């Protein structure tokens, strides 16, 4: 059952990814990316990581991709044009990526002294207790400092974005009220 | 349980719940028309069947029989996909909503399609995906009113989703779980005195949730995406016949979902106002029917509140809406989280 679902959603994920590259209209590409994100969430679910799966849908498929589609809708971006470079890229790109991935995977596995069979061994023997408990233990006890530092980093990024947006608004002579309208 | 009975049992539950949900949607429309009619000092639909009770069926037949127009300038694939996304997301959430305590023979959960330990997050995730239906409908219609309506609507949904999510954190903190059943059981001990809205001191969270829920479902006084006077129909201007009806059904489906979540998180779910003080009865049939009765009653009251607000309050302006969401509800929700955490740490 798990195997069937895995092949189904891994296939869907790959199909979405390939469709993302083949589509010329940006909104179709954005929607394919949502398919990829959602199928990845199902794969996480199959590995027993419910929280990660749902977080993937809320954050990536929900929030991030909505902003992507927003930008596409607002800019009304046209179709992508086929140029000489993009045609050449379509021919060479896929084999190049496959070769690169194969080389990297071999080198990394070799360097760590692992074979392909070892991969994923740690995923199946999950401890007792729900996934959520383990995750919060790790995040809020063992990795508390990095977690908090990351949240401060994100806060700084938000403040930076606000500052940039404000500077732009004052340049065009509008107060914040006009920017909203 | 082996795999085949599990699949058959799940399919059966899905079929029953979907039919009940669709009927619920149809009769919520009637409830709204009747109540708004009374508020405006008129009768509302009263001709079809006794008290107009058959009106929803006739309305459904009408939308099926209307001509299905597809304007030439639309972007067809997304134009056709958008209502399906909207309605699909409205119907999916009900899958993780429990209507009663876990009971039934041999691990067959009678009152919930699937009991997940991240149930609450699933509902939030489905809601956040539902935005696409509206955004794509507006964009693919190739109409300025639709696009403006969709932009307003998506901006509103994204803004209020934050306040909505944060208002639920207090409840989750108190229950220590994201499983909807655990949240309800935690409120059941002393009945109304331990419901999150009263004894749990989460009334501020309930207020935030209520406001955010009105905005999330595009209902009055936050129904700017379909402000008739300025945007004709908003994102569904170009839709006709059954496709329009699907958006309509999605809106009412979302109302029911929001009512279910409010019931589960703040109003003690399927437990009676006396909670565990009124123990289980000897008769198994009463034990099975009573939770459903309380659950439906609470959702019904919530829906009546919805209609009451719609019949009472005028529509806000767009900048008022955004200011209210970001400058009032969001900080209030954060304060609520801090307050609840301190209170729990003190105990």
Short mmCIF file of C-alpha atoms in Angstrom, two decimals:
data_model
loop_
_atom_site.label_atom_id
_atom_site.label_comp_id
_atom_site.label_asym_id
_atom_site.label_seq_id
_atom_site.Cartn_x
_atom_site.Cartn_y
_atom_site.Cartn_z
CA UNK A 1 0.00 0.00 0.00
CA UNK A 2 2.75 2.42 1.01
CA UNK A 3 4.73 1.41 -2.07
CA UNK A 4 1.78 2.07 -4.39
CA UNK A 5 1.18 5.47 -2.83
CA UNK A 6 4.88 6.27 -2.98
CA UNK A 7 5.12 5.53 -6.70
CA UNK A 8 1.89 7.39 -7.39
CA UNK A 9 2.94 10.58 -5.64
CA UNK A 10 6.61 10.40 -6.59
CA UNK A 11 5.42 10.11 -10.19
CA UNK A 12 3.06 13.04 -9.72
CA UNK A 13 5.87 15.05 -8.17
CA UNK A 14 8.22 14.37 -11.07
CA UNK A 15 5.49 15.02 -13.63
CA UNK A 16 4.74 18.33 -11.94
CA UNK A 17 8.41 19.27 -11.91
CA UNK A 18 8.84 18.46 -15.61
CA UNK A 19 5.64 20.28 -16.48
CA UNK A 20 6.94 23.27 -14.52
CA UNK A 21 9.90 23.46 -16.89
CA UNK A 22 7.97 22.78 -20.09
CA UNK A 23 5.15 25.29 -19.59
CA UNK A 24 5.69 28.66 -21.20
CA UNK A 25 3.01 30.50 -19.25
CA UNK A 26 4.25 31.58 -15.79
CA UNK A 27 0.96 30.87 -14.02
CA UNK A 28 0.94 27.28 -15.28
CA UNK A 29 4.48 26.88 -14.00
CA UNK A 30 3.46 28.27 -10.61
CA UNK A 31 0.55 25.83 -10.42
CA UNK A 32 2.84 22.92 -11.34
CA UNK A 33 5.08 23.96 -8.47
CA UNK A 34 2.09 23.70 -6.14
CA UNK A 35 1.52 20.14 -7.40
CA UNK A 36 5.18 19.36 -6.65
CA UNK A 37 4.94 20.81 -3.13
CA UNK A 38 1.73 18.95 -2.35
CA UNK A 39 3.05 15.60 -3.61
CA UNK A 40 6.18 16.14 -1.52
CA UNK A 41 3.90 16.66 1.47
CA UNK A 42 2.29 13.29 0.78
CA UNK A 43 5.75 11.69 0.62
CA UNK A 44 6.57 13.19 4.04
CA UNK A 45 3.30 11.77 5.29
CA UNK A 46 4.30 8.31 4.03
CA UNK A 47 7.54 8.61 6.01
CA UNK A 48 5.46 9.25 9.13
CA UNK A 49 6.20 12.97 9.43
CA UNK A 50 2.68 14.37 9.66
CA UNK A 51 3.66 17.72 11.08
CA UNK A 52 6.26 18.33 8.39
CA UNK A 53 3.76 17.35 5.70
CA UNK A 54 1.11 19.76 6.92
CA UNK A 55 3.66 22.52 7.49
CA UNK A 56 4.84 21.99 3.93
CA UNK A 57 1.29 22.54 2.66
CA UNK A 58 0.56 25.54 4.90
CA UNK A 59 3.86 27.32 4.33
CA UNK A 60 4.88 26.41 0.79
CA UNK A 61 1.72 25.43 -1.06
CA UNK A 62 -0.42 27.88 0.89
CA UNK A 63 1.57 30.99 1.72
CA UNK A 64 4.63 31.14 -0.53
CA UNK A 65 2.94 30.02 -3.72
CA UNK A 66 -0.02 32.35 -3.19
CA UNK A 67 2.45 35.23 -3.26
CA UNK A 68 4.00 33.80 -6.44
CA UNK A 69 0.65 33.61 -8.20
CA UNK A 70 -0.15 37.08 -6.88
CA UNK A 71 2.95 38.52 -8.48
CA UNK A 72 2.22 36.73 -11.74
CA UNK A 73 -1.37 38.00 -11.71
CA UNK A 74 -0.43 41.57 -10.84
CA UNK A 75 2.38 41.89 -13.35
CA UNK A 76 0.31 40.08 -15.95
CA UNK A 77 3.51 38.46 -17.18
CA UNK A 78 3.27 37.22 -20.75
CA UNK A 79 4.42 34.00 -22.27
CA UNK A 80 8.05 33.05 -22.10
CA UNK A 81 9.87 33.46 -25.40
CA UNK A 82 11.92 30.69 -26.92
CA UNK A 83 15.41 31.90 -27.70
CA UNK A 84 18.48 30.13 -29.03
CA UNK A 85 19.86 29.87 -25.51
CA UNK A 86 16.68 28.38 -24.06
CA UNK A 87 16.50 25.80 -26.87
CA UNK A 88 20.09 24.78 -26.27
CA UNK A 89 19.41 24.69 -22.56
CA UNK A 90 16.44 22.38 -23.06
CA UNK A 91 18.67 19.91 -24.97
CA UNK A 92 21.71 19.95 -22.70
CA UNK A 93 20.12 20.82 -19.37
CA UNK A 94 18.50 17.53 -18.42
CA UNK A 95 21.52 15.25 -19.09
CA UNK A 96 23.77 17.77 -17.37
CA UNK A 97 21.63 17.79 -14.23
CA UNK A 98 21.40 13.99 -14.21
CA UNK A 99 25.20 13.66 -14.49
CA UNK A 100 25.78 16.27 -11.79
CA UNK A 101 23.34 14.58 -9.41
CA UNK A 102 24.86 11.15 -10.01
CA UNK A 103 28.39 12.44 -9.38
CA UNK A 104 27.39 14.31 -6.23
CA UNK A 105 25.42 11.38 -4.84
CA UNK A 106 28.28 8.93 -5.46
CA UNK A 107 30.88 11.23 -3.93
CA UNK A 108 28.78 12.00 -0.86
CA UNK A 109 27.83 8.39 -0.24
CA UNK A 110 31.45 7.31 -0.72
CA UNK A 111 32.77 10.01 1.58
CA UNK A 112 30.42 8.96 4.37
CA UNK A 113 31.05 5.28 3.76
CA UNK A 114 27.39 4.54 3.08
CA UNK A 115 25.73 2.42 0.44
CA UNK A 116 22.34 3.15 -1.03
CA UNK A 117 20.78 0.42 1.14
CA UNK A 118 21.67 2.30 4.32
CA UNK A 119 19.72 5.35 3.29
CA UNK A 120 16.40 5.79 5.02
CA UNK A 121 17.23 3.20 7.68
CA UNK A 122 16.84 5.79 10.42
CA UNK A 123 13.47 6.87 9.14
CA UNK A 124 11.56 3.68 9.72
CA UNK A 125 12.53 2.90 13.32
CA UNK A 126 10.73 5.89 14.81
CA UNK A 127 10.55 6.06 18.59
CA UNK A 128 7.37 5.74 20.55
CA UNK A 129 5.34 8.86 21.20
CA UNK A 130 3.92 11.02 18.48
CA UNK A 131 5.96 12.74 15.91
CA UNK A 132 4.87 16.13 17.20
CA UNK A 133 6.26 15.43 20.68
CA UNK A 134 9.65 14.34 19.34
CA UNK A 135 9.83 17.35 17.04
CA UNK A 136 9.02 19.82 19.80
CA UNK A 137 11.51 18.13 22.13
CA UNK A 138 14.24 18.57 19.56
CA UNK A 139 13.25 22.12 18.57
CA UNK A 140 12.62 23.58 22.02
CA UNK A 141 15.18 21.69 24.12
CA UNK A 142 18.18 20.56 22.15
CA UNK A 143 18.11 23.19 19.41
CA UNK A 144 16.56 26.05 21.36
CA UNK A 145 19.32 28.58 20.71
CA UNK A 146 19.54 28.07 16.91
CA UNK A 147 15.74 28.14 16.77
CA UNK A 148 15.52 31.48 18.57
CA UNK A 149 18.38 32.93 16.56
CA UNK A 150 16.59 31.95 13.35
CA UNK A 151 13.41 33.64 14.51
CA UNK A 152 15.36 36.84 15.22
CA UNK A 153 16.88 36.58 11.75
CA UNK A 154 13.42 36.33 10.20
CA UNK A 155 12.23 39.29 12.26
CA UNK A 156 15.15 41.35 10.94
CA UNK A 157 14.24 40.32 7.40
CA UNK A 158 10.64 41.46 7.95
CA UNK A 159 11.77 44.80 9.35
CA UNK A 160 14.13 45.19 6.39
CA UNK A 161 11.29 44.54 3.96
CA UNK A 162 9.09 47.10 5.71
CA UNK A 163 11.89 49.67 5.66
CA UNK A 164 12.50 49.10 1.93
CA UNK A 165 8.80 49.37 1.10
CA UNK A 166 8.51 52.60 3.11
CA UNK A 167 11.51 54.19 1.44
CA UNK A 168 9.96 53.42 -1.94
CA UNK A 169 6.61 54.91 -0.89
CA UNK A 170 8.08 58.23 0.27
CA UNK A 171 10.04 58.61 -2.96
CA UNK A 172 6.85 58.66 -5.05
CA UNK A 173 5.48 61.26 -2.68
CA UNK A 174 2.68 59.12 -1.26
CA UNK A 175 1.95 58.47 2.38
CA UNK A 176 1.26 54.91 3.52
CA UNK A 177 -2.42 55.45 2.86
CA UNK A 178 -1.99 55.85 -0.88
CA UNK A 179 0.36 52.90 -1.08
CA UNK A 180 -2.36 50.70 0.33
CA UNK A 181 -4.91 51.84 -2.18
CA UNK B 1 -8.36 -4.02 10.48
CA UNK B 2 -7.26 -5.32 7.12
CA UNK B 3 -6.96 -3.08 4.15
CA UNK B 4 -10.10 -3.89 2.14
CA UNK B 5 -12.71 -3.43 4.91
CA UNK B 6 -10.89 -0.27 5.92
CA UNK B 7 -11.21 1.18 2.42
CA UNK B 8 -14.87 0.18 2.09
CA UNK B 9 -15.72 1.54 5.54
CA UNK B 10 -13.93 4.82 4.79
CA UNK B 11 -15.70 5.17 1.44
CA UNK B 12 -19.03 4.62 3.16
CA UNK B 13 -18.27 7.28 5.74
CA UNK B 14 -17.08 9.71 3.07
CA UNK B 15 -20.26 9.18 1.05
CA UNK B 16 -22.57 9.67 4.03
CA UNK B 17 -20.72 12.74 5.35
CA UNK B 18 -20.55 14.35 1.91
CA UNK B 19 -24.27 13.92 1.32
CA UNK B 20 -25.07 15.29 4.77
CA UNK B 21 -22.70 18.20 4.18
CA UNK B 22 -24.28 19.04 0.81
CA UNK B 23 -27.75 18.94 2.33
CA UNK B 24 -26.46 21.09 5.17
CA UNK B 25 -25.15 23.62 2.66
CA UNK B 26 -28.49 23.70 0.83
CA UNK B 27 -30.44 24.25 4.02
CA UNK B 28 -27.98 26.83 5.36
CA UNK B 29 -28.88 28.90 2.31
CA UNK B 30 -32.55 28.54 3.20
CA UNK B 31 -31.85 29.37 6.85
CA UNK B 32 -30.08 32.53 5.80
CA UNK B 33 -32.85 33.62 3.43
CA UNK B 34 -35.51 32.96 6.04
CA UNK B 35 -33.70 34.69 8.90
CA UNK B 36 -32.58 37.68 6.85
CA UNK B 37 -36.17 37.92 5.65
CA UNK B 38 -37.47 38.09 9.22
CA UNK B 39 -34.80 40.64 10.13
CA UNK B 40 -35.92 42.80 7.20
CA UNK B 41 -39.57 42.36 8.18
CA UNK B 42 -40.63 40.07 5.30
CA UNK B 43 -41.28 36.35 5.01
CA UNK B 44 -38.44 35.00 2.91
CA UNK B 45 -39.11 31.98 0.64
CA UNK B 46 -42.43 30.45 1.62
CA UNK B 47 -44.09 29.15 -1.56
CA UNK B 48 -42.27 25.90 -2.40
CA UNK B 49 -43.32 23.18 0.01
CA UNK B 50 -44.36 23.74 3.63
CA UNK B 51 -42.62 26.88 5.03
CA UNK B 52 -40.55 26.95 1.81
CA UNK B 53 -38.66 23.84 2.89
CA UNK B 54 -38.27 22.53 -0.66
CA UNK B 55 -36.78 25.80 -1.93
CA UNK B 56 -33.12 24.56 -1.88
CA UNK B 57 -33.97 21.58 -4.10
CA UNK B 58 -35.74 23.82 -6.61
CA UNK B 59 -32.82 26.26 -6.55
CA UNK B 60 -30.41 23.39 -7.22
CA UNK B 61 -32.50 22.18 -10.16
CA UNK B 62 -32.61 25.74 -11.50
CA UNK B 63 -28.83 26.16 -11.49
CA UNK B 64 -28.44 22.81 -13.26
CA UNK B 65 -30.87 23.79 -16.00
CA UNK B 66 -29.48 27.28 -16.67
CA UNK B 67 -27.35 27.78 -19.75
CA UNK B 68 -23.66 27.35 -19.02
CA UNK B 69 -21.94 30.34 -20.62
CA UNK B 70 -18.18 30.43 -21.03
CA UNK B 71 -16.98 33.85 -22.25
CA UNK B 72 -14.56 33.72 -25.18
CA UNK B 73 -11.72 35.68 -23.59
CA UNK B 74 -11.25 33.46 -20.54
CA UNK B 75 -8.22 31.25 -19.97
CA UNK B 76 -10.15 28.00 -20.20
CA UNK B 77 -8.17 25.42 -18.16
CA UNK B 78 -7.95 27.58 -15.05
CA UNK B 79 -11.44 29.02 -15.56
CA UNK B 80 -12.82 25.48 -15.36
CA UNK B 81 -10.48 24.41 -12.55
CA UNK B 82 -11.18 27.30 -10.16
CA UNK B 83 -14.71 26.38 -8.97
CA UNK B 84 -13.59 22.78 -8.46
CA UNK B 85 -10.72 23.90 -6.20
CA UNK B 86 -13.07 26.15 -4.25
CA UNK B 87 -15.76 23.57 -3.65
CA UNK B 88 -13.25 20.73 -3.15
CA UNK B 89 -11.44 22.58 -0.38
CA UNK B 90 -14.75 23.47 1.26
CA UNK B 91 -15.76 19.80 1.33
CA UNK B 92 -12.39 18.29 2.35
CA UNK B 93 -12.13 19.92 5.80
CA UNK B 94 -15.07 17.95 7.13
CA UNK B 95 -12.93 14.78 6.85
CA UNK B 96 -11.01 15.54 10.03
CA UNK B 97 -13.92 16.92 12.07
CA UNK B 98 -15.14 14.54 14.80
CA UNK B 99 -18.87 14.52 15.56
CA UNK B 100 -18.62 12.35 18.64
CA UNK B 101 -16.30 10.33 20.86
CA UNK B 102 -14.51 7.40 19.27
CA UNK B 103 -16.91 4.47 19.31
CA UNK B 104 -17.95 1.57 17.15
CA UNK B 105 -16.90 -2.06 16.79
CA UNK B 106 -13.29 -3.16 16.18
CA UNK B 107 -11.58 0.19 15.78
CA UNK B 108 -14.18 1.38 13.28
CA UNK B 109 -14.45 5.03 14.17
CA UNK B 110 -18.13 5.84 13.81
CA UNK B 111 -18.08 9.63 14.12
CA UNK B 112 -15.04 10.81 12.22
CA UNK B 113 -13.67 10.00 8.78
CA UNK B 114 -10.06 10.11 9.86
CA UNK B 115 -8.65 10.83 13.29
CA UNK B 116 -5.31 12.60 12.79
CA UNK B 117 -3.06 13.93 15.51
CA UNK B 118 -2.56 17.11 13.48
CA UNK B 119 -6.27 17.53 12.68
CA UNK B 120 -6.39 21.24 13.43
CA UNK B 121 -3.44 21.96 11.14
CA UNK B 122 -5.07 20.00 8.33
CA UNK B 123 -8.07 22.32 8.48
CA UNK B 124 -5.80 25.37 8.33
CA UNK B 125 -3.86 23.87 5.43
CA UNK B 126 -7.00 23.14 3.43
CA UNK B 127 -8.25 26.67 4.07
CA UNK B 128 -4.98 28.14 2.86
CA UNK B 129 -5.14 26.12 -0.36
CA UNK B 130 -8.75 27.24 -0.89
CA UNK B 131 -7.47 30.75 -1.70
CA UNK B 132 -6.35 29.48 -5.11
CA UNK B 133 -9.91 28.84 -6.22
CA UNK B 134 -10.78 32.50 -5.78
CA UNK B 135 -7.48 33.91 -7.06
CA UNK B 136 -7.51 31.76 -10.21
CA UNK B 137 -11.19 32.43 -10.88
CA UNK B 138 -10.57 36.16 -10.86
CA UNK B 139 -7.44 36.02 -12.95
CA UNK B 140 -8.62 33.53 -15.57
CA UNK B 141 -11.92 35.37 -16.14
CA UNK B 142 -10.02 38.15 -17.91
CA UNK B 143 -12.31 40.80 -16.49
CA UNK B 144 -11.25 43.80 -14.44
CA UNK B 145 -14.01 43.38 -11.87
CA UNK B 146 -13.15 39.73 -11.40
CA UNK B 147 -9.45 40.49 -11.04
CA UNK B 148 -10.06 43.28 -8.52
CA UNK B 149 -12.45 41.09 -6.57
CA UNK B 150 -9.98 38.21 -6.54
CA UNK B 151 -7.10 40.44 -5.45
CA UNK B 152 -9.15 41.90 -2.62
CA UNK B 153 -10.36 38.51 -1.60
CA UNK B 154 -6.94 36.86 -1.59
CA UNK B 155 -5.36 39.77 0.27
CA UNK B 156 -8.14 39.59 2.83
CA UNK B 157 -7.82 35.83 3.23
CA UNK B 158 -4.04 35.95 3.67
CA UNK B 159 -4.25 38.80 6.19
CA UNK B 160 -6.94 37.25 8.33
CA UNK B 161 -5.48 33.75 8.17
CA UNK B 162 -2.70 34.99 10.46
CA UNK B 163 -5.10 36.27 13.10
CA UNK B 164 -7.21 33.14 12.74
CA UNK B 165 -4.25 30.80 13.21
CA UNK B 166 -2.87 32.77 16.15
CA UNK B 167 -6.25 32.87 17.88
CA UNK B 168 -6.26 29.06 17.91
CA UNK B 169 -2.82 28.82 19.57
CA UNK B 170 -4.25 29.62 23.01
CA UNK B 171 -6.64 26.67 22.75
CA UNK B 172 -3.86 24.38 21.55
CA UNK B 173 -1.65 25.49 24.44
CA UNK B 174 -4.37 24.62 26.92
CA UNK B 175 -5.07 21.22 25.41
CA UNK B 176 -1.42 20.40 24.68
CA UNK B 177 -2.45 18.66 21.48
CA UNK B 178 -3.46 19.35 17.90
CA UNK B 179 -5.83 16.41 17.85
CA UNK B 180 -9.39 17.74 17.74
CA UNK B 181 -10.69 14.91 19.92
CA UNK B 182 -8.13 15.66 22.64
CA UNK B 183 -9.10 19.33 22.53
CA UNK B 184 -12.77 18.45 23.03
CA UNK B 185 -12.08 15.88 25.76
CA UNK B 186 -10.03 18.44 27.65
CA UNK B 187 -13.10 20.72 27.71
CA UNK B 188 -15.54 17.98 28.69
CA UNK B 189 -14.65 17.48 32.36
CA UNK B 190 -17.03 19.99 33.97
CA UNK B 191 -19.27 20.87 31.04
CA UNK B 192 -19.82 24.55 30.30
CA UNK B 193 -17.52 25.59 33.15
CA UNK B 194 -14.55 24.07 31.31
CA UNK B 195 -15.45 25.10 27.77
CA UNK B 196 -12.63 27.13 26.35
CA UNK B 197 -14.84 30.18 25.80
CA UNK B 198 -15.91 30.36 29.49
CA UNK B 199 -13.77 28.46 31.97
CA UNK B 200 -10.79 28.31 29.63
CA UNK B 201 -10.72 32.12 29.56
CA UNK B 202 -10.34 32.08 25.80
CA UNK B 203 -13.16 34.54 25.07
CA UNK B 204 -10.72 37.00 23.52
CA UNK B 205 -9.48 34.22 21.28
CA UNK B 206 -13.09 33.40 20.42
CA UNK B 207 -13.76 37.02 19.52
CA UNK B 208 -10.67 37.11 17.26
CA UNK B 209 -11.64 33.79 15.73
CA UNK B 210 -15.16 35.05 15.06
CA UNK B 211 -13.95 38.22 13.32
CA UNK B 212 -11.33 36.35 11.30
CA UNK B 213 -13.87 33.69 10.38
CA UNK B 214 -16.26 36.29 8.96
CA UNK B 215 -13.42 37.62 6.85
CA UNK B 216 -12.18 34.16 5.85
CA UNK B 217 -15.57 33.16 4.49
CA UNK B 218 -16.05 36.51 2.72
CA UNK B 219 -19.17 37.22 4.70
CA UNK B 220 -20.71 40.51 5.68
CA UNK B 221 -19.46 42.88 7.14
CA UNK B 222 -16.25 41.80 5.39
CA UNK B 223 -17.79 40.78 2.04
CA UNK B 224 -15.78 43.28 -0.02
CA UNK B 225 -14.72 40.76 -2.69
CA UNK B 226 -18.29 40.65 -3.92
CA UNK B 227 -19.35 44.19 -3.12
CA UNK B 228 -22.17 44.45 -5.68
CA UNK B 229 -22.23 48.22 -5.78
CA UNK B 230 -18.61 48.55 -6.91
CA UNK B 231 -17.52 45.19 -8.37
CA UNK B 232 -20.70 43.65 -9.88
CA UNK B 233 -20.11 40.08 -8.69
CA UNK B 234 -16.44 40.13 -7.74
CA UNK B 235 -14.43 37.05 -8.64
CA UNK B 236 -17.45 35.10 -9.90
CA UNK B 237 -18.78 37.79 -12.26
CA UNK B 238 -18.10 35.69 -15.37
CA UNK B 239 -19.43 32.43 -13.97
CA UNK B 240 -22.91 31.13 -14.69
CA UNK B 241 -25.09 28.12 -14.06
CA UNK B 242 -23.56 25.28 -12.02
CA UNK B 243 -20.10 26.85 -11.90
CA UNK B 244 -21.50 29.86 -10.11
CA UNK B 245 -23.46 27.51 -7.87
CA UNK B 246 -20.20 25.76 -6.96
CA UNK B 247 -18.69 29.02 -5.66
CA UNK B 248 -21.92 29.66 -3.82
CA UNK B 249 -21.84 26.21 -2.26
CA UNK B 250 -18.17 26.63 -1.35
CA UNK B 251 -19.01 29.82 0.55
CA UNK B 252 -21.72 28.13 2.58
CA UNK B 253 -19.61 25.00 3.03
CA UNK B 254 -16.86 27.15 4.50
CA UNK B 255 -19.41 28.73 6.84
CA UNK B 256 -20.32 25.28 8.12
CA UNK B 257 -16.64 24.32 8.49
CA UNK B 258 -15.92 27.46 10.46
CA UNK B 259 -18.93 26.73 12.65
CA UNK B 260 -17.68 23.16 13.25
CA UNK B 261 -14.20 24.38 14.21
CA UNK B 262 -15.62 27.01 16.56
CA UNK B 263 -17.80 24.35 18.15
CA UNK B 264 -14.90 21.95 18.61
CA UNK B 265 -12.38 24.48 19.89
CA UNK B 266 -14.44 26.87 21.98
CA UNK B 267 -17.87 25.40 22.66
CA UNK B 268 -17.01 21.93 23.88
CA UNK B 269 -17.66 20.02 20.65
CA UNK B 270 -20.14 17.18 20.94
CA UNK B 271 -20.27 17.21 24.74
CA UNK B 272 -23.40 18.41 26.50
CA UNK B 273 -23.37 21.63 28.59
CA UNK B 274 -23.04 19.35 31.61
CA UNK B 275 -20.06 17.51 30.14
CA UNK B 276 -18.92 14.43 32.03
CA UNK B 277 -21.15 15.31 34.98
CA UNK B 278 -24.05 13.78 33.03
CA UNK B 279 -22.59 10.34 32.48
CA UNK B 280 -23.31 7.94 29.60
CA UNK B 281 -26.80 6.49 29.48
CA UNK B 282 -27.72 2.82 29.53
CA UNK B 283 -29.37 2.97 26.15
CA UNK B 284 -26.68 2.72 23.42
CA UNK B 285 -28.89 4.47 20.86
CA UNK B 286 -29.22 7.58 23.04
CA UNK B 287 -25.47 7.50 23.59
CA UNK B 288 -24.93 7.52 19.83
CA UNK B 289 -27.51 10.20 18.97
CA UNK B 290 -26.91 12.67 21.79
CA UNK B 291 -23.39 13.79 20.71
CA UNK B 292 -24.67 14.46 17.18
CA UNK B 293 -27.59 16.44 18.60
CA UNK B 294 -25.35 18.72 20.69
CA UNK B 295 -22.85 19.14 17.87
CA UNK B 296 -25.49 20.08 15.31
CA UNK B 297 -27.22 22.38 17.79
CA UNK B 298 -24.00 24.29 18.48
CA UNK B 299 -23.15 24.61 14.79
CA UNK B 300 -26.71 25.77 14.12
CA UNK B 301 -26.44 28.51 16.76
CA UNK B 302 -23.15 29.62 15.24
CA UNK B 303 -24.72 29.81 11.77
CA UNK B 304 -27.63 31.85 13.18
CA UNK B 305 -25.10 34.26 14.66
CA UNK B 306 -23.52 34.54 11.20
CA UNK B 307 -26.85 35.44 9.59
CA UNK B 308 -27.73 37.82 12.40
CA UNK B 309 -24.48 39.74 11.90
CA UNK B 310 -25.09 39.83 8.16
CA UNK B 311 -28.55 41.26 8.67
CA UNK B 312 -27.30 43.89 11.11
CA UNK B 313 -23.93 45.36 10.16
CA UNK B 314 -23.04 47.46 7.11
CA UNK B 315 -20.01 46.66 4.97
CA UNK B 316 -16.60 48.02 5.96
CA UNK B 317 -14.33 49.99 3.65
CA UNK B 318 -11.30 48.14 2.31
CA UNK B 319 -8.65 50.12 4.22
CA UNK B 320 -10.73 49.80 7.41
CA UNK B 321 -10.76 46.06 6.86
CA UNK B 322 -6.99 45.82 6.47
CA UNK B 323 -6.32 48.15 9.41
CA UNK B 324 -8.65 46.16 11.61
CA UNK B 325 -6.93 42.90 10.69
CA UNK B 326 -3.31 43.95 10.98
CA UNK B 327 -3.38 46.66 13.63
CA UNK B 328 -6.01 45.33 15.99
CA UNK B 329 -6.71 41.61 15.63
CA UNK B 330 -3.13 40.45 15.07
CA UNK B 331 -1.57 42.22 18.12
CA UNK B 332 -4.55 41.16 20.22
CA UNK B 333 -4.04 37.54 19.18
CA UNK B 334 -0.35 37.75 20.11
CA UNK B 335 -1.20 39.25 23.50
CA UNK B 336 -3.67 36.43 24.02
CA UNK B 337 -0.94 33.85 23.35
CA UNK B 338 1.44 35.55 25.80
CA UNK B 339 -1.31 35.82 28.42
CA UNK B 340 -2.36 32.19 28.06
CA UNK B 341 1.24 30.96 28.22
CA UNK B 342 1.93 32.98 31.38
CA UNK B 343 -1.28 31.71 32.98
CA UNK B 344 -0.41 28.10 32.15
CA UNK B 345 3.17 28.53 33.38
CA UNK B 346 1.90 30.04 36.64
CA UNK B 347 -0.34 27.03 37.29
#
